[in-house]
PDB file of C-alpha atoms in Angstrom:
ATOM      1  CA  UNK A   6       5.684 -14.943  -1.145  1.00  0.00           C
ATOM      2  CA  UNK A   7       6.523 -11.551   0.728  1.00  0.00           C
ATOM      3  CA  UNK A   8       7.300 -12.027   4.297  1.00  0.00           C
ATOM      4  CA  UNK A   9       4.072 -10.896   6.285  1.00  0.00           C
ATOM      5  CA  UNK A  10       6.344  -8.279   8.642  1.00  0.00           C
ATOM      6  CA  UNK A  11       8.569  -7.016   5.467  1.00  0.00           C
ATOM      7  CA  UNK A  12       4.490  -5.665   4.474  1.00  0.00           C
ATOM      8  CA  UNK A  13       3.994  -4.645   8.157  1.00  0.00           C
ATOM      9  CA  UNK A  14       6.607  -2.459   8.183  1.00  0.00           C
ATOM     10  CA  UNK A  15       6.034  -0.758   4.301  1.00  0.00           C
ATOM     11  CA  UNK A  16       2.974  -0.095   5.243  1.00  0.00           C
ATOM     12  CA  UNK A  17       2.891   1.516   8.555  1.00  0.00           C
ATOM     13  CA  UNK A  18       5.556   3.801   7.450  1.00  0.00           C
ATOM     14  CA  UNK A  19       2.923   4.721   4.460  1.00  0.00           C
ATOM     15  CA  UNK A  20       0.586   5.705   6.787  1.00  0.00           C
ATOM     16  CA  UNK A  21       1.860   8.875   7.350  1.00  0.00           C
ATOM     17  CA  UNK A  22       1.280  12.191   4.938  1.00  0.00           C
ATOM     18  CA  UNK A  23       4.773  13.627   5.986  1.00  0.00           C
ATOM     19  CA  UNK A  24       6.786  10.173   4.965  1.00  0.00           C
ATOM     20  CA  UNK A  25       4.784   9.848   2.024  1.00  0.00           C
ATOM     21  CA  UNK A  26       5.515  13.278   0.836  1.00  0.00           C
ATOM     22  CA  UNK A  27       9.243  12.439   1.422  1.00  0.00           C
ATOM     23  CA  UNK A  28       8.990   9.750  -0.937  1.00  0.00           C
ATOM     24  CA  UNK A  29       7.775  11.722  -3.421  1.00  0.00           C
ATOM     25  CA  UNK A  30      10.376  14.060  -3.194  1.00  0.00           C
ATOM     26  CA  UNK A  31      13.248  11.376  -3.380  1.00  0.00           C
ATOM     27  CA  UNK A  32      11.456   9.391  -6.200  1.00  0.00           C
ATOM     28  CA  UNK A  33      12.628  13.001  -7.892  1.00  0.00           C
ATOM     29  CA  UNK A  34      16.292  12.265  -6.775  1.00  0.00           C
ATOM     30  CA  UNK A  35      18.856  11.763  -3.751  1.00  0.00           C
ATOM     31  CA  UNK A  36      18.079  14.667  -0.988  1.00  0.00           C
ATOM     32  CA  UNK A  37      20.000  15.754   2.461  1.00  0.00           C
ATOM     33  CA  UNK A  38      17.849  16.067   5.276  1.00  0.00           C
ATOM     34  CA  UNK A  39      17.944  19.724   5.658  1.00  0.00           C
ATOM     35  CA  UNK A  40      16.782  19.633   2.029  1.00  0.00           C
ATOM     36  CA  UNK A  41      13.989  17.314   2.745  1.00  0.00           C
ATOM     37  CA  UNK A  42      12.794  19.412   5.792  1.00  0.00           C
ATOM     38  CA  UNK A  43      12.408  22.725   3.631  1.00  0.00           C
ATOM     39  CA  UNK A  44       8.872  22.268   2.525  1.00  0.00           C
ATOM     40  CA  UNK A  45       7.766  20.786   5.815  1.00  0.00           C
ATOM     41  CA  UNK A  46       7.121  23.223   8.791  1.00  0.00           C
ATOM     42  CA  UNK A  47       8.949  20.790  10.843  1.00  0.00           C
ATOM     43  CA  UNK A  48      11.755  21.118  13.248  1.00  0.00           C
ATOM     44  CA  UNK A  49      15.006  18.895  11.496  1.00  0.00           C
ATOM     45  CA  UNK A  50      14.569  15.813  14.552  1.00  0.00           C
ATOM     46  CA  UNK A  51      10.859  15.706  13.898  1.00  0.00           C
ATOM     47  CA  UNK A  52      11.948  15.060  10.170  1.00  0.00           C
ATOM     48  CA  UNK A  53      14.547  12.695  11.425  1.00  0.00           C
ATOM     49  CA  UNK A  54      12.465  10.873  13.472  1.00  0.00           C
ATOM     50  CA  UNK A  55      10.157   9.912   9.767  1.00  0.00           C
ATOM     51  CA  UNK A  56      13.205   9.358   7.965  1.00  0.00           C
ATOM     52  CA  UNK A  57      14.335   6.934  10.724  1.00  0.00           C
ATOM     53  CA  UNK A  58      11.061   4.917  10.707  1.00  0.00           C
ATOM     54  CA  UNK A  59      11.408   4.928   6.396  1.00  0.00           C
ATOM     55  CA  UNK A  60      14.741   3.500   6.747  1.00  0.00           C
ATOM     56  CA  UNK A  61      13.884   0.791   9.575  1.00  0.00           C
ATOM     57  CA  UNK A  62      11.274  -0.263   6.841  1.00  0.00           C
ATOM     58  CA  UNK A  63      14.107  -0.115   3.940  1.00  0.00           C
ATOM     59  CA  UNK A  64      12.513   2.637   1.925  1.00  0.00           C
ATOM     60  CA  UNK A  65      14.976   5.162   2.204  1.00  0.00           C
ATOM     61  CA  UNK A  66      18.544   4.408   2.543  1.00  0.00           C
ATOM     62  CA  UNK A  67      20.579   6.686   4.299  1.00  0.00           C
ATOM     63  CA  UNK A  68      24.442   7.899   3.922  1.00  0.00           C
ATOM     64  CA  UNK A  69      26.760   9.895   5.833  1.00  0.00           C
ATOM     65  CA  UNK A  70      28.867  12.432   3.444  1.00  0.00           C
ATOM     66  CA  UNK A  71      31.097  14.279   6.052  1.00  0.00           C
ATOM     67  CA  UNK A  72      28.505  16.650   8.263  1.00  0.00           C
ATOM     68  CA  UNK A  73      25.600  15.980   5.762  1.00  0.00           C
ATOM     69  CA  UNK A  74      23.201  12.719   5.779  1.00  0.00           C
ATOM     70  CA  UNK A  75      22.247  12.307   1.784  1.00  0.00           C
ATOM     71  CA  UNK A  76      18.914  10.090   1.494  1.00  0.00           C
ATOM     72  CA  UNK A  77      18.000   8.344  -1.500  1.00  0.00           C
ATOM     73  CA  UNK A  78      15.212   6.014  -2.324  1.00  0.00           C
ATOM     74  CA  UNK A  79      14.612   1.911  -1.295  1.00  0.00           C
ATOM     75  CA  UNK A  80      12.260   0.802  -3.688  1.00  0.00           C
ATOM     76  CA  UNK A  81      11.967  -2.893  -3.088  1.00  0.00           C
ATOM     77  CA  UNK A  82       9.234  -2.788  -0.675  1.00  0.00           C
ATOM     78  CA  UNK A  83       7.071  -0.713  -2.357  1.00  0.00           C
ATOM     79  CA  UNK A  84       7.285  -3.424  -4.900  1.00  0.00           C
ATOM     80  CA  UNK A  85       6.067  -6.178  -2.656  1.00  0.00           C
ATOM     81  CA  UNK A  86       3.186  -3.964  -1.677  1.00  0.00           C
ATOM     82  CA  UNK A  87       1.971  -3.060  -4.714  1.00  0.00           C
ATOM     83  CA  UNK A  88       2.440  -7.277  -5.377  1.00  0.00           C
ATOM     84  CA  UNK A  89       0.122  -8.026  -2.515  1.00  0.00           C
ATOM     85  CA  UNK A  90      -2.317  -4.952  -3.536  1.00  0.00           C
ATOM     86  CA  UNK A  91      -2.144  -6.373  -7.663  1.00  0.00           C
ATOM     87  CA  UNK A  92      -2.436 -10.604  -6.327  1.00  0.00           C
ATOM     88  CA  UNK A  93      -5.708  -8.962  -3.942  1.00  0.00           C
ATOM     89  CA  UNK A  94      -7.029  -7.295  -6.937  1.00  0.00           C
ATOM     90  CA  UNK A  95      -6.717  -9.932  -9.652  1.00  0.00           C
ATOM     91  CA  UNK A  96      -8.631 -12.388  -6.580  1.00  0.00           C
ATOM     92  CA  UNK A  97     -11.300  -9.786  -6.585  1.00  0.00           C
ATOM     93  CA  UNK A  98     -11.321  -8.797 -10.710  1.00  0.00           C
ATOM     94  CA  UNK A  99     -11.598 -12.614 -11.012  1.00  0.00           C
ATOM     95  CA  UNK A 100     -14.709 -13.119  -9.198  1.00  0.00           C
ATOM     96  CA  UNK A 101     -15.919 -10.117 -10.652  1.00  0.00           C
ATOM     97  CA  UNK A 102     -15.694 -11.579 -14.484  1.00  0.00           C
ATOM     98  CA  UNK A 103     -17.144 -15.056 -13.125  1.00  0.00           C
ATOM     99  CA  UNK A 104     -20.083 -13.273 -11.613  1.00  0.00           C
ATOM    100  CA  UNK A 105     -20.367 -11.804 -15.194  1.00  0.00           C
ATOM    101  CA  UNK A 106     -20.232 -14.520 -17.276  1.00  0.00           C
ATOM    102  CA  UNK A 107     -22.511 -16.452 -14.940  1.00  0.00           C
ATOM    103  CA  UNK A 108     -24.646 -13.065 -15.377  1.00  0.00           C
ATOM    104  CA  UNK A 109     -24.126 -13.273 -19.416  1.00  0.00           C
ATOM    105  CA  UNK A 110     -25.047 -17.014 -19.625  1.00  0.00           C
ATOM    106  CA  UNK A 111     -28.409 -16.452 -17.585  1.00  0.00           C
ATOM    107  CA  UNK A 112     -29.312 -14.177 -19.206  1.00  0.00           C
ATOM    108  CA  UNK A 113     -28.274 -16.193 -22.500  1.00  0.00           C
ATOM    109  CA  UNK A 114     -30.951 -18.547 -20.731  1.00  0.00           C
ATOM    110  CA  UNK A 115     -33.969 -16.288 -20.293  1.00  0.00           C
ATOM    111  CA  UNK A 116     -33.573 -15.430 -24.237  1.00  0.00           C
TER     112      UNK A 116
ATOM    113  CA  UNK B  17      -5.554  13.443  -6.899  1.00  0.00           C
ATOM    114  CA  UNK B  18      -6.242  11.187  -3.169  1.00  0.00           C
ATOM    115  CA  UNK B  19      -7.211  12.799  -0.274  1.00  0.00           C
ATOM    116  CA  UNK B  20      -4.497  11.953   1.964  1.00  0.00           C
ATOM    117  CA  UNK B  21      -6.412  11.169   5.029  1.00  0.00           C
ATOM    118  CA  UNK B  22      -8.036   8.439   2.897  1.00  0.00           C
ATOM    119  CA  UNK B  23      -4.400   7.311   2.094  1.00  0.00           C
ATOM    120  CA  UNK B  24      -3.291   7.385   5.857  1.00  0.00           C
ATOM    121  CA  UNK B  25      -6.194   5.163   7.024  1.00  0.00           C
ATOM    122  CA  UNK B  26      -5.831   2.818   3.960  1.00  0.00           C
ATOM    123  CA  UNK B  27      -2.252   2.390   4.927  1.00  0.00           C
ATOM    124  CA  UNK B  28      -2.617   1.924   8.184  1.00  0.00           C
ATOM    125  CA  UNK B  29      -5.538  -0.758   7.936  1.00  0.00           C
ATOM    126  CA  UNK B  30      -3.425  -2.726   5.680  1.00  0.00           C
ATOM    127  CA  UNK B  31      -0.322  -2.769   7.899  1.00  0.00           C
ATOM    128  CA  UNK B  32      -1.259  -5.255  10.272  1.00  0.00           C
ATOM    129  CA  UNK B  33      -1.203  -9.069   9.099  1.00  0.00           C
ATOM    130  CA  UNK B  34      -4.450 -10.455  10.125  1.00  0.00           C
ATOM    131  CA  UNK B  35      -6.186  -7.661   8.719  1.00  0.00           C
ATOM    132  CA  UNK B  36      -4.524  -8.626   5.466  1.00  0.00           C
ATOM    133  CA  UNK B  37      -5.769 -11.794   5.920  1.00  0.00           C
ATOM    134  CA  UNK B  38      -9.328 -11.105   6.325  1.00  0.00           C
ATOM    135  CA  UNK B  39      -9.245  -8.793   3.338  1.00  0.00           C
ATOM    136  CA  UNK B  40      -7.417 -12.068   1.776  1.00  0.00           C
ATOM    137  CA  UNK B  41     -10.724 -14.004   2.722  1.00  0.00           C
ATOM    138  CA  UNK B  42     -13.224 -11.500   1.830  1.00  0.00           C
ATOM    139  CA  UNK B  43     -11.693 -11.244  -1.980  1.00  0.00           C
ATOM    140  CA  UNK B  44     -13.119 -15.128  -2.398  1.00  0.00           C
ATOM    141  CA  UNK B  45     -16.319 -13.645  -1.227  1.00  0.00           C
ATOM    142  CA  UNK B  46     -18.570 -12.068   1.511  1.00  0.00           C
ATOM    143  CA  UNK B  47     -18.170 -14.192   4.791  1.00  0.00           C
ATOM    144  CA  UNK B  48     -19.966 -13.542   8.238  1.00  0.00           C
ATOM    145  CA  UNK B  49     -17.993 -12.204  11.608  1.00  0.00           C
ATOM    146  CA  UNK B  50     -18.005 -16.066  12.584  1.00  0.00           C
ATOM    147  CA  UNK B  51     -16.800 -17.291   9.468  1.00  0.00           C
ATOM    148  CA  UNK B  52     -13.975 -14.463   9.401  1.00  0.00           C
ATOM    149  CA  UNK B  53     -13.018 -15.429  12.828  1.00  0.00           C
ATOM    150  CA  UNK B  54     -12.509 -19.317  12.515  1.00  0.00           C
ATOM    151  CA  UNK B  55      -8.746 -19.598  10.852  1.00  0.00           C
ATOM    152  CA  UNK B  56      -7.540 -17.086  13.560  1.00  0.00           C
ATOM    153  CA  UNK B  57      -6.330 -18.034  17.323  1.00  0.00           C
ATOM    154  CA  UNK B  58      -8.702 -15.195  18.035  1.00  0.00           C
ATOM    155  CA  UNK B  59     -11.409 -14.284  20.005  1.00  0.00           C
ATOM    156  CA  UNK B  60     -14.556 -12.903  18.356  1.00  0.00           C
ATOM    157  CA  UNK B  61     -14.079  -9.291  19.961  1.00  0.00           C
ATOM    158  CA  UNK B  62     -10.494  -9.292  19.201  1.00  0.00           C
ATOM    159  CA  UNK B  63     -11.663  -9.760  15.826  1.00  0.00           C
ATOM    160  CA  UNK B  64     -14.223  -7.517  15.524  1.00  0.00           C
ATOM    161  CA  UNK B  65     -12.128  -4.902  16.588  1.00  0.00           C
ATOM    162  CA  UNK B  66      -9.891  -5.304  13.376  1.00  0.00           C
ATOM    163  CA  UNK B  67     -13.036  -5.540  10.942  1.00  0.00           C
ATOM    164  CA  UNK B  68     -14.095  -2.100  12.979  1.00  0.00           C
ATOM    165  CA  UNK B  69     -10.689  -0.626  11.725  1.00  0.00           C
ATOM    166  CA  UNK B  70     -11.284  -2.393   7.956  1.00  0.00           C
ATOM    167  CA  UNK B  71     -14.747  -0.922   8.206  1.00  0.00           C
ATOM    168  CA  UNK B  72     -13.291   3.204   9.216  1.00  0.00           C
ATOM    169  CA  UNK B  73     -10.971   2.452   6.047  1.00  0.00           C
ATOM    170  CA  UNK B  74     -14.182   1.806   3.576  1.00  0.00           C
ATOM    171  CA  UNK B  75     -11.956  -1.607   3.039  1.00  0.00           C
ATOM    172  CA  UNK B  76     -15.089  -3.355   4.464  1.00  0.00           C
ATOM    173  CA  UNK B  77     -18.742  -3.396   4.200  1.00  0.00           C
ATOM    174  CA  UNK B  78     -20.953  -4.909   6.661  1.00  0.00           C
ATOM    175  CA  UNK B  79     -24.492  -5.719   7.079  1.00  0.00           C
ATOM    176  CA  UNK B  80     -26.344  -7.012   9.609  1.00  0.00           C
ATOM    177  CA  UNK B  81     -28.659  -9.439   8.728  1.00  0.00           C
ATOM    178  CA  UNK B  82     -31.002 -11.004  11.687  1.00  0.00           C
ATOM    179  CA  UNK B  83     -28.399 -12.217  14.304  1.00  0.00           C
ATOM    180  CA  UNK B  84     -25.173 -12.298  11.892  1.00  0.00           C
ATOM    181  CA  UNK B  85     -23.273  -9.608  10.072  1.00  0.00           C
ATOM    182  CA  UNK B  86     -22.122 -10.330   6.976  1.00  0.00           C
ATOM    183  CA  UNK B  87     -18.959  -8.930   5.420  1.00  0.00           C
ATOM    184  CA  UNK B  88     -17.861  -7.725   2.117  1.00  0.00           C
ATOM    185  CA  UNK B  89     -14.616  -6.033  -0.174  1.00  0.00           C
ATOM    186  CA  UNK B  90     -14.700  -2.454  -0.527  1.00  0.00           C
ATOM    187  CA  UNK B  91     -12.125  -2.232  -3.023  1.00  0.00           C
ATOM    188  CA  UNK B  92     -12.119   1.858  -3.436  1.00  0.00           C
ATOM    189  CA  UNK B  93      -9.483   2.872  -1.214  1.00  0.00           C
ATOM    190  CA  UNK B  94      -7.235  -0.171  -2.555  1.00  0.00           C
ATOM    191  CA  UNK B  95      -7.660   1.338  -6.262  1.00  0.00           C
ATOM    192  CA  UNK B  96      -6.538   4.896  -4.446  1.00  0.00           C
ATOM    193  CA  UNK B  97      -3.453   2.898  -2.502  1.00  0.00           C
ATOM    194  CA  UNK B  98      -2.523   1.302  -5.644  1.00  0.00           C
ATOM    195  CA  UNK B  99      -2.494   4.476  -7.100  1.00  0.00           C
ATOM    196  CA  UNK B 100      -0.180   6.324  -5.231  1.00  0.00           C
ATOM    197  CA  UNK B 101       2.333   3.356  -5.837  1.00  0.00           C
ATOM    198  CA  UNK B 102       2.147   3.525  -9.373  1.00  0.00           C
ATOM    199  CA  UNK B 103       2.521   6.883  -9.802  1.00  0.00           C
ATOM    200  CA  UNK B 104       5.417   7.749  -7.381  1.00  0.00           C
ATOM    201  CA  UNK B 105       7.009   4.091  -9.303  1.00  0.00           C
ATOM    202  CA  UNK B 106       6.704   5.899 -12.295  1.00  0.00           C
ATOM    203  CA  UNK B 107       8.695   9.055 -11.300  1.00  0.00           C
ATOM    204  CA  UNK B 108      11.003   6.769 -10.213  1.00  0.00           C
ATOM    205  CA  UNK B 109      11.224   4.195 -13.312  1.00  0.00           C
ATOM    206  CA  UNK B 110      11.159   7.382 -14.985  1.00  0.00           C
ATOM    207  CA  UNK B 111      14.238   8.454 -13.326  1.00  0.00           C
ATOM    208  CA  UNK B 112      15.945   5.594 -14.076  1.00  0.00           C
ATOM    209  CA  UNK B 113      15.420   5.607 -18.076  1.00  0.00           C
ATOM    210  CA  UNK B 114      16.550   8.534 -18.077  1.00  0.00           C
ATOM    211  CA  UNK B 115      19.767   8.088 -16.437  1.00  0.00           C
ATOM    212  CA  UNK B 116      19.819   4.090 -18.527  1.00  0.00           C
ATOM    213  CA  UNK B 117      19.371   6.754 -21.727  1.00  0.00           C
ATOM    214  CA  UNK B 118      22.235   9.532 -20.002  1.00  0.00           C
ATOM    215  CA  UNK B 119      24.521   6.247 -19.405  1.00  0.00           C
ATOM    216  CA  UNK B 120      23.865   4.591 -23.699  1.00  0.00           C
ATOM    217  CA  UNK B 121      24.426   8.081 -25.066  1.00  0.00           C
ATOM    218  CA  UNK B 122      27.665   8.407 -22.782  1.00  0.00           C
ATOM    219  CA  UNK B 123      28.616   5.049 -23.747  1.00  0.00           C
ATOM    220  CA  UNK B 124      28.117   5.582 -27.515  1.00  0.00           C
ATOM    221  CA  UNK B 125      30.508   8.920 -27.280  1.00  0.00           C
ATOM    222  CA  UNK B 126      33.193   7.215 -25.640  1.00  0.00           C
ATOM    223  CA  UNK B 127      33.139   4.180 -28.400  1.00  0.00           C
TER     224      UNK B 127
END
């Protein structure tokens, strides 16, 4: 069972285009922050400020390398989202098949 | 490709826990604003200020009918949300292959 804040957390800090887009670019491999800013007309503590809120929710992990901060990717909580999206899902597929085969046999029925 | 506003209000809707919950409820089937309310220490405008937020998302569907709204899934923007999990996943299982491949063939040249 994921813990109901752990999925708080994940998916506030989805919420946003900018930290989503950062995501994307680590899920292509380990960035600094000045690297991650580049495609973002954004000022480097604006940036920082995202990157702060991704790590506070454990999807990016941060380290200090002398004067540079190197970012790479946490991907546990994305897997405990997409496990409460897929258990949501399979709740909702299943009443969709029931409704079907209660569908099928009535019509089965009227034969 | 997912519009991204659709992603950020997706996101957001889903980050709060008794919002999850209701969308919990609602995937065993449609349920009325009363209904929805009763397992929450909650009052009825409290709640119907989350199902308002569900409903912006297109997570919700409600109808009134005579002096009771009913609710039901909209499972769209969940299929989108899912989505954009599995495919920046991917990139990143993909990542990891490679380097697991990188790391055999490295292995093999030192044996």
């Amino acid at each position: 069972m994921v813990r109901y804040s752990v999925l708080d957390r994940t998916f506030s800090a989805l919420s946003d285009p900018t930290r989503r887009h950062i995501l994307e670019r680590l899920a292509r491999g380990p960035a600094t922050v000045s690297e991650l800013a580049q495609p973002f007309e954004i000022t480097l503590p604006g940036l920082l400020k995202h990157v702060r809120i991704l790590e506070q929710a454990d999807l990016v992990i941060t380290e200090k390398h002398g004067r540079t901060r190197q970012c790479r990717l946490g991907t546990e909580p994305l897997d405990d989202a997409a496990q409460w999206i897929q258990t949501y899902r399979h709740h909702w597929e299943g009443r969709l098949d029931r409704l079907g085969s209660y569908l099928d046999k009535h019509e089965g029925a009227r034969r």
